[in-house]
Coordinates of C-alpha atoms in Angstrom, one line a residue:
Chain A
X4 CA 38.8 -29.1 -6.4
X5 CA 36.2 -31.7 -7.5
X6 CA 32.9 -30.2 -8.5
X7 CA 29.6 -32.0 -9.0
X8 CA 28.8 -33.0 -12.6
X9 CA 27.0 -30.4 -14.7
X10 CA 23.5 -31.0 -15.9
X11 CA 22.7 -30.4 -19.6
X12 CA 21.1 -27.0 -18.9
X13 CA 23.9 -26.0 -16.7
X14 CA 26.5 -26.9 -19.3
X15 CA 24.4 -25.0 -22.0
X16 CA 24.3 -21.9 -19.8
X17 CA 28.0 -22.1 -19.0
X18 CA 28.8 -22.3 -22.7
X19 CA 26.4 -19.5 -23.5
X20 CA 28.2 -17.2 -21.0
X21 CA 31.6 -18.2 -22.4
X22 CA 30.3 -17.4 -25.9
X23 CA 28.7 -14.1 -25.1
X24 CA 31.8 -12.7 -23.3
X25 CA 31.2 -9.2 -22.0
X26 CA 27.5 -9.3 -23.1
X27 CA 26.6 -12.3 -20.8
X28 CA 23.7 -11.2 -18.7
X29 CA 20.4 -13.0 -18.0
X30 CA 18.4 -11.9 -21.0
X31 CA 21.2 -12.4 -23.5
X32 CA 22.0 -15.8 -22.1
X33 CA 18.3 -16.8 -22.4
X34 CA 18.1 -15.6 -26.0
X35 CA 21.3 -17.5 -26.9
X36 CA 19.9 -20.7 -25.3
X37 CA 16.5 -20.4 -26.9
X38 CA 18.1 -19.8 -30.4
X39 CA 20.6 -22.6 -30.2
X40 CA 18.4 -25.2 -28.5
X41 CA 15.2 -24.2 -30.2
X42 CA 13.3 -24.1 -26.9
X43 CA 11.9 -21.1 -25.0
X44 CA 13.5 -21.2 -21.6
X45 CA 11.8 -19.1 -18.9
X46 CA 13.5 -16.1 -17.3
X47 CA 13.3 -18.0 -14.0
X48 CA 14.9 -21.2 -15.3
X49 CA 17.8 -19.2 -16.8
X50 CA 18.4 -17.2 -13.6
X51 CA 18.2 -20.0 -11.2
X52 CA 20.7 -21.9 -13.3
X53 CA 23.1 -18.9 -13.5
X54 CA 22.7 -18.5 -9.7
X55 CA 23.5 -22.2 -9.2
X56 CA 26.6 -22.0 -11.4
X57 CA 27.8 -19.0 -9.5
X58 CA 27.4 -20.8 -6.2
X59 CA 29.4 -23.7 -7.6
X60 CA 32.2 -21.3 -8.4
X61 CA 32.0 -21.8 -12.1
X62 CA 30.7 -18.3 -12.9
X63 CA 31.5 -14.9 -11.4
X64 CA 29.3 -11.8 -11.7
X65 CA 29.5 -8.0 -11.4
X66 CA 26.7 -5.5 -11.3
X67 CA 26.5 -2.6 -13.9
X68 CA 25.1 0.8 -13.3
X69 CA 21.3 1.1 -13.3
X70 CA 19.7 1.3 -16.7
X71 CA 16.5 3.2 -17.6
X72 CA 15.4 0.4 -20.0
X73 CA 15.4 -2.0 -17.0
X74 CA 13.2 0.3 -14.9
X75 CA 16.2 1.8 -13.1
X76 CA 17.7 -1.6 -12.3
X77 CA 21.2 -2.8 -13.0
X78 CA 22.4 -5.8 -14.9
X79 CA 24.4 -8.6 -13.5
X80 CA 27.0 -9.6 -16.0
X81 CA 28.5 -13.0 -15.8
X82 CA 31.9 -14.4 -16.7
X83 CA 33.4 -17.9 -16.6
X84 CA 35.9 -18.5 -13.9
X85 CA 38.9 -20.8 -14.0
X86 CA 36.9 -23.6 -12.5
X87 CA 34.2 -23.0 -15.1
X88 CA 36.7 -23.3 -17.9
X89 CA 38.0 -26.5 -16.4
X90 CA 34.4 -27.8 -16.1
X91 CA 33.8 -27.0 -19.8
X92 CA 37.0 -28.9 -20.8
X93 CA 36.0 -31.8 -18.6
X94 CA 32.5 -32.0 -20.1
X95 CA 34.0 -31.8 -23.6
X96 CA 36.4 -34.6 -22.8
X97 CA 33.7 -36.8 -21.3
X98 CA 31.4 -36.2 -24.3
X99 CA 34.2 -37.1 -26.7
X100 CA 35.0 -40.2 -24.7
X101 CA 31.3 -41.2 -24.7
X102 CA 30.9 -40.6 -28.4
X103 CA 34.1 -42.3 -29.4
X104 CA 33.6 -45.2 -31.8
X105 CA 29.9 -44.4 -32.3
X106 CA 30.2 -42.4 -35.5
X107 CA 30.4 -45.1 -38.1
X108 CA 27.4 -47.0 -36.7
X109 CA 25.1 -44.0 -36.9
X110 CA 23.9 -43.2 -40.4
X111 CA 23.1 -39.5 -41.0
X112 CA 19.4 -38.9 -41.3
X113 CA 18.2 -38.3 -44.8
X114 CA 17.6 -34.6 -45.6
Chain B
X5 CA 7.5 3.8 -15.0
X6 CA 8.4 1.0 -17.4
X7 CA 4.9 -0.1 -18.4
X8 CA 5.1 -3.4 -16.4
X9 CA 1.8 -4.5 -14.8
X10 CA 2.3 -3.2 -11.2
X11 CA 0.7 -6.1 -9.4
X12 CA 2.7 -8.7 -11.4
X13 CA 5.9 -6.8 -10.8
X14 CA 5.2 -6.5 -7.1
X15 CA 4.5 -10.2 -7.0
X16 CA 7.8 -10.9 -8.8
X17 CA 9.7 -8.7 -6.5
X18 CA 8.1 -10.4 -3.5
X19 CA 8.9 -13.8 -4.8
X20 CA 12.7 -13.4 -4.7
X21 CA 14.3 -13.9 -1.3
X22 CA 17.6 -12.3 -2.3
X23 CA 17.7 -8.6 -3.1
X24 CA 20.4 -8.9 -5.8
X25 CA 18.7 -11.7 -7.5
X26 CA 15.4 -9.8 -7.3
X27 CA 16.9 -6.8 -9.1
X28 CA 18.4 -9.0 -11.9
X29 CA 15.2 -10.9 -12.5
X30 CA 12.8 -7.9 -12.4
X31 CA 15.2 -5.9 -14.5
X32 CA 15.3 -8.7 -17.2
X33 CA 11.5 -8.8 -17.2
X34 CA 11.4 -5.0 -17.6
X35 CA 14.0 -4.9 -20.4
X36 CA 12.3 -7.6 -22.4
X37 CA 8.8 -6.1 -21.8
X38 CA 10.1 -2.8 -23.2
X39 CA 11.5 -4.5 -26.3
X40 CA 8.4 -6.5 -26.9
X41 CA 6.2 -3.5 -26.4
X42 CA 8.1 -1.7 -29.2
X43 CA 7.9 -4.8 -31.5
X44 CA 4.5 -6.4 -30.7
X45 CA 2.6 -3.6 -28.9
X46 CA 1.9 -2.9 -25.3
X47 CA -1.0 -5.3 -24.9
X48 CA 1.0 -8.3 -26.3
X49 CA 3.9 -7.4 -24.1
X50 CA 1.8 -7.3 -21.0
X51 CA 0.4 -10.7 -21.9
X52 CA 3.9 -12.0 -22.2
X53 CA 4.8 -10.6 -18.8
X54 CA 2.0 -12.4 -17.1
X55 CA 2.7 -15.7 -18.9
X56 CA 6.4 -15.5 -18.2
X57 CA 5.6 -14.7 -14.5
X58 CA 3.6 -18.0 -14.3
X59 CA 6.5 -19.9 -15.9
X60 CA 9.1 -18.3 -13.7
X61 CA 7.4 -18.8 -10.4
X62 CA 7.9 -22.6 -10.0
X63 CA 11.7 -22.2 -10.7
X64 CA 12.1 -19.4 -8.2
X65 CA 10.0 -21.3 -5.6
X66 CA 12.0 -24.5 -6.2
X67 CA 15.2 -22.5 -5.8
X68 CA 14.0 -21.0 -2.5
X69 CA 12.9 -24.4 -1.2
X70 CA 16.4 -25.9 -2.0
X71 CA 18.0 -23.1 0.0
X72 CA 15.6 -23.3 2.9
X73 CA 17.3 -22.6 6.2
X74 CA 16.7 -24.9 9.1
X75 CA 14.7 -22.2 10.9
X76 CA 12.5 -21.7 7.9
X77 CA 12.0 -25.4 7.5
X78 CA 11.0 -25.8 11.1
X79 CA 8.6 -23.0 10.9
X80 CA 7.1 -24.3 7.7
X81 CA 6.4 -27.7 9.4
X82 CA 5.2 -26.0 12.6
X83 CA 2.7 -23.8 10.7
X84 CA 1.3 -26.8 8.9
X85 CA 0.9 -28.9 12.1
X86 CA -0.4 -26.2 14.4
X87 CA -2.8 -25.0 11.8
X88 CA -4.1 -28.5 11.3
X89 CA -4.5 -29.0 15.0
X90 CA -6.4 -25.8 15.6
X91 CA -8.6 -26.3 12.6
X92 CA -9.7 -29.8 13.7
X93 CA -10.3 -28.6 17.3
X94 CA -12.4 -25.6 16.2
X95 CA -14.2 -27.5 13.5
X96 CA -15.2 -30.2 15.9
X97 CA -16.4 -27.6 18.4
X98 CA -18.4 -25.9 15.7
X99 CA -19.9 -29.2 14.7
X100 CA -21.0 -29.8 18.3
X101 CA -22.5 -26.4 18.6
X102 CA -24.4 -26.5 15.3
X103 CA -24.6 -30.2 14.8
X104 CA -27.5 -30.5 12.4
X105 CA -26.4 -27.7 10.1
X106 CA -22.7 -28.5 10.0
X107 CA -22.9 -32.2 9.9
X108 CA -25.6 -32.5 7.3
X109 CA -24.1 -30.0 4.9
X110 CA -20.5 -29.7 6.1
X111 CA -17.8 -32.2 5.9
X112 CA -20.0 -34.7 4.1
X113 CA -20.4 -32.4 1.1
X114 CA -16.9 -30.9 1.3
X115 CA -15.3 -34.2 0.8
X116 CA -17.5 -35.4 -1.9
X117 CA -14.8 -34.6 -4.5
X118 CA -12.6 -37.2 -2.9
X119 CA -15.4 -39.6 -2.6
X120 CA -16.0 -39.4 -6.3
X121 CA -12.5 -40.9 -6.8
X122 CA -13.3 -43.9 -4.5
X123 CA -11.4 -42.6 -1.4
X124 CA -12.8 -43.7 2.0
X125 CA -14.6 -41.2 4.2
X126 CA -11.9 -41.0 6.9
X127 CA -9.1 -40.6 4.5
X128 CA -11.1 -38.0 2.5
X129 CA -12.0 -36.0 5.6
X130 CA -8.4 -36.0 6.9
X131 CA -6.9 -35.1 3.6
X132 CA -9.4 -32.3 3.1
X133 CA -8.7 -30.9 6.6
X134 CA -5.0 -31.2 6.1
X135 CA -5.1 -29.4 2.8
X136 CA -7.3 -26.6 4.1
X137 CA -5.2 -26.3 7.3
X138 CA -1.9 -26.0 5.4
X139 CA -3.4 -23.4 3.0
X140 CA -5.0 -21.5 5.8
X141 CA -1.9 -21.6 8.0
X142 CA -0.1 -19.5 5.4
X143 CA -2.9 -17.0 5.4
X144 CA -2.6 -16.5 9.1
X145 CA 1.2 -16.4 9.0
X146 CA 1.1 -14.0 6.1
X147 CA -1.1 -11.4 7.7
X148 CA 0.4 -11.4 11.1
X149 CA 3.9 -11.7 12.5
X150 CA 3.0 -14.2 15.1
X151 CA 4.2 -17.6 16.2
X152 CA 2.9 -20.6 14.1
X153 CA 0.7 -21.6 17.0
X154 CA -1.1 -18.3 17.1
X155 CA -1.2 -18.2 13.3
X156 CA -2.9 -21.6 13.3
X157 CA -5.4 -20.3 15.9
X158 CA -6.2 -17.3 13.8
X159 CA -6.7 -19.6 10.8
X160 CA -9.0 -21.8 12.8
X161 CA -11.2 -18.9 13.9
X162 CA -11.4 -17.4 10.4
X163 CA -11.8 -20.7 8.5
X164 CA -14.5 -22.1 10.8
X165 CA -16.5 -18.8 10.7
X166 CA -16.4 -18.7 6.9
X167 CA -17.1 -22.4 6.6
X168 CA -20.2 -22.3 8.8
X169 CA -21.5 -19.2 7.1
X170 CA -21.2 -20.7 3.6
X171 CA -22.7 -24.0 4.8
X172 CA -25.6 -22.0 6.2
X173 CA -26.1 -20.3 2.8
X174 CA -25.9 -23.7 1.1
X175 CA -28.5 -25.1 3.5
X176 CA -31.0 -22.5 2.4
X177 CA -30.6 -23.6 -1.2
X178 CA -31.9 -27.0 -2.4
X179 CA -29.5 -26.8 -5.3
X180 CA -26.6 -27.1 -2.8
X181 CA -27.3 -30.8 -2.5
X182 CA -25.8 -31.3 -5.9
X183 CA -22.3 -32.8 -5.5
X184 CA -20.8 -30.6 -8.2
X185 CA -21.8 -27.5 -6.3
X186 CA -20.1 -28.8 -3.3
X187 CA -17.0 -29.4 -5.3
X188 CA -17.2 -25.9 -6.7
X189 CA -17.5 -24.6 -3.2
X190 CA -14.3 -26.4 -2.2
X191 CA -12.4 -25.1 -5.2
X192 CA -13.7 -21.5 -4.5
X193 CA -12.6 -21.6 -0.9
X194 CA -9.2 -22.9 -2.0
X195 CA -8.8 -20.1 -4.5
X196 CA -9.9 -17.5 -1.9
X197 CA -7.5 -18.8 0.7
X198 CA -4.6 -18.7 -1.7
X199 CA -5.6 -15.2 -2.8
X200 CA -5.8 -14.1 0.8
X201 CA -2.4 -15.6 1.6
X202 CA -0.8 -13.7 -1.2
X203 CA -2.6 -10.5 -0.4
X204 CA -1.7 -10.8 3.3
X205 CA 1.9 -11.4 2.4
X206 CA 1.9 -8.5 0.0
X207 CA 0.8 -6.2 2.8
X208 CA 3.7 -7.3 5.0
X209 CA 6.1 -7.1 2.1
X210 CA 5.1 -3.5 1.4
X211 CA 5.7 -2.5 5.0
X212 CA 8.8 -4.6 5.8
X213 CA 10.5 -5.2 2.4
X214 CA 10.5 -9.0 2.9
X215 CA 10.2 -11.6 0.2
X216 CA 6.9 -13.4 -0.3
X217 CA 8.1 -16.8 1.0
X218 CA 9.8 -15.2 4.1
X219 CA 6.7 -13.0 4.7
X220 CA 4.5 -16.1 4.5
X221 CA 6.6 -18.0 7.0
X222 CA 7.0 -15.0 9.2
X223 CA 10.8 -15.4 9.4

């Protein structure tokens, strides 16, 4: 099934969920993104992206039991679906293809 | 009790149209608030909560707009148009009834903000009326579960009464002739209208459990 191309934030969120494994819920994903991309993403931006990816079938989610630290609310834990893994591989292949041959012409920045 | 500012939490709950999404989002806010309160203190954590709420609102609103159902879209348009129609009709009637008062210190002063930017009178008046009507339409829709037409009518009555009252007060003060005061008046009315919209929607949410956007649209 062909899926629409992933935006940069969508890909970053998808990868964060893949990386976090069983600990992939909104807050953890947001922290992972902020640490890696050095940018403070809002809770809303993270959740709407997670929701969009789930609608595209790239993520699946399950709800945990309510937790006191969350004011009695449960967590939604995300996992990457088969379609999501394929989308990651496709994105990696496209990136490799786009970058192919560029390396020697780009000099590393001085430290 | 998780220490979250109650009004902000209520607003956040109200903002989400899907119950599951609402729990996830509010839960994340609560969890981070509790961690920040332990690390930075309760005051700083509450400040973070408010700031984060402001940053989150546009994303959630955009997400809702992108999932707008045909019924909600139709209602949104209907509220805007019917509110505009009623506002114009009632404002014109009010102008005829109190011509000197309203015409001298009414629309002319209300649209001076637009005039300062070189916009023509007709465009300025129409834009001002449209903005007010759309804002006000939501107030009426938020406070009552009525059809858009009746919501617009309710808006017209409320808006015209308040408008004439404030213009009357301005007439008594010579300082009201200053264009910046007129602009401030316009801004104040806008803020009050938005505030009333949210307050009205909150009342409906508390009684019906609806989300803010759906309560505002009356769907």
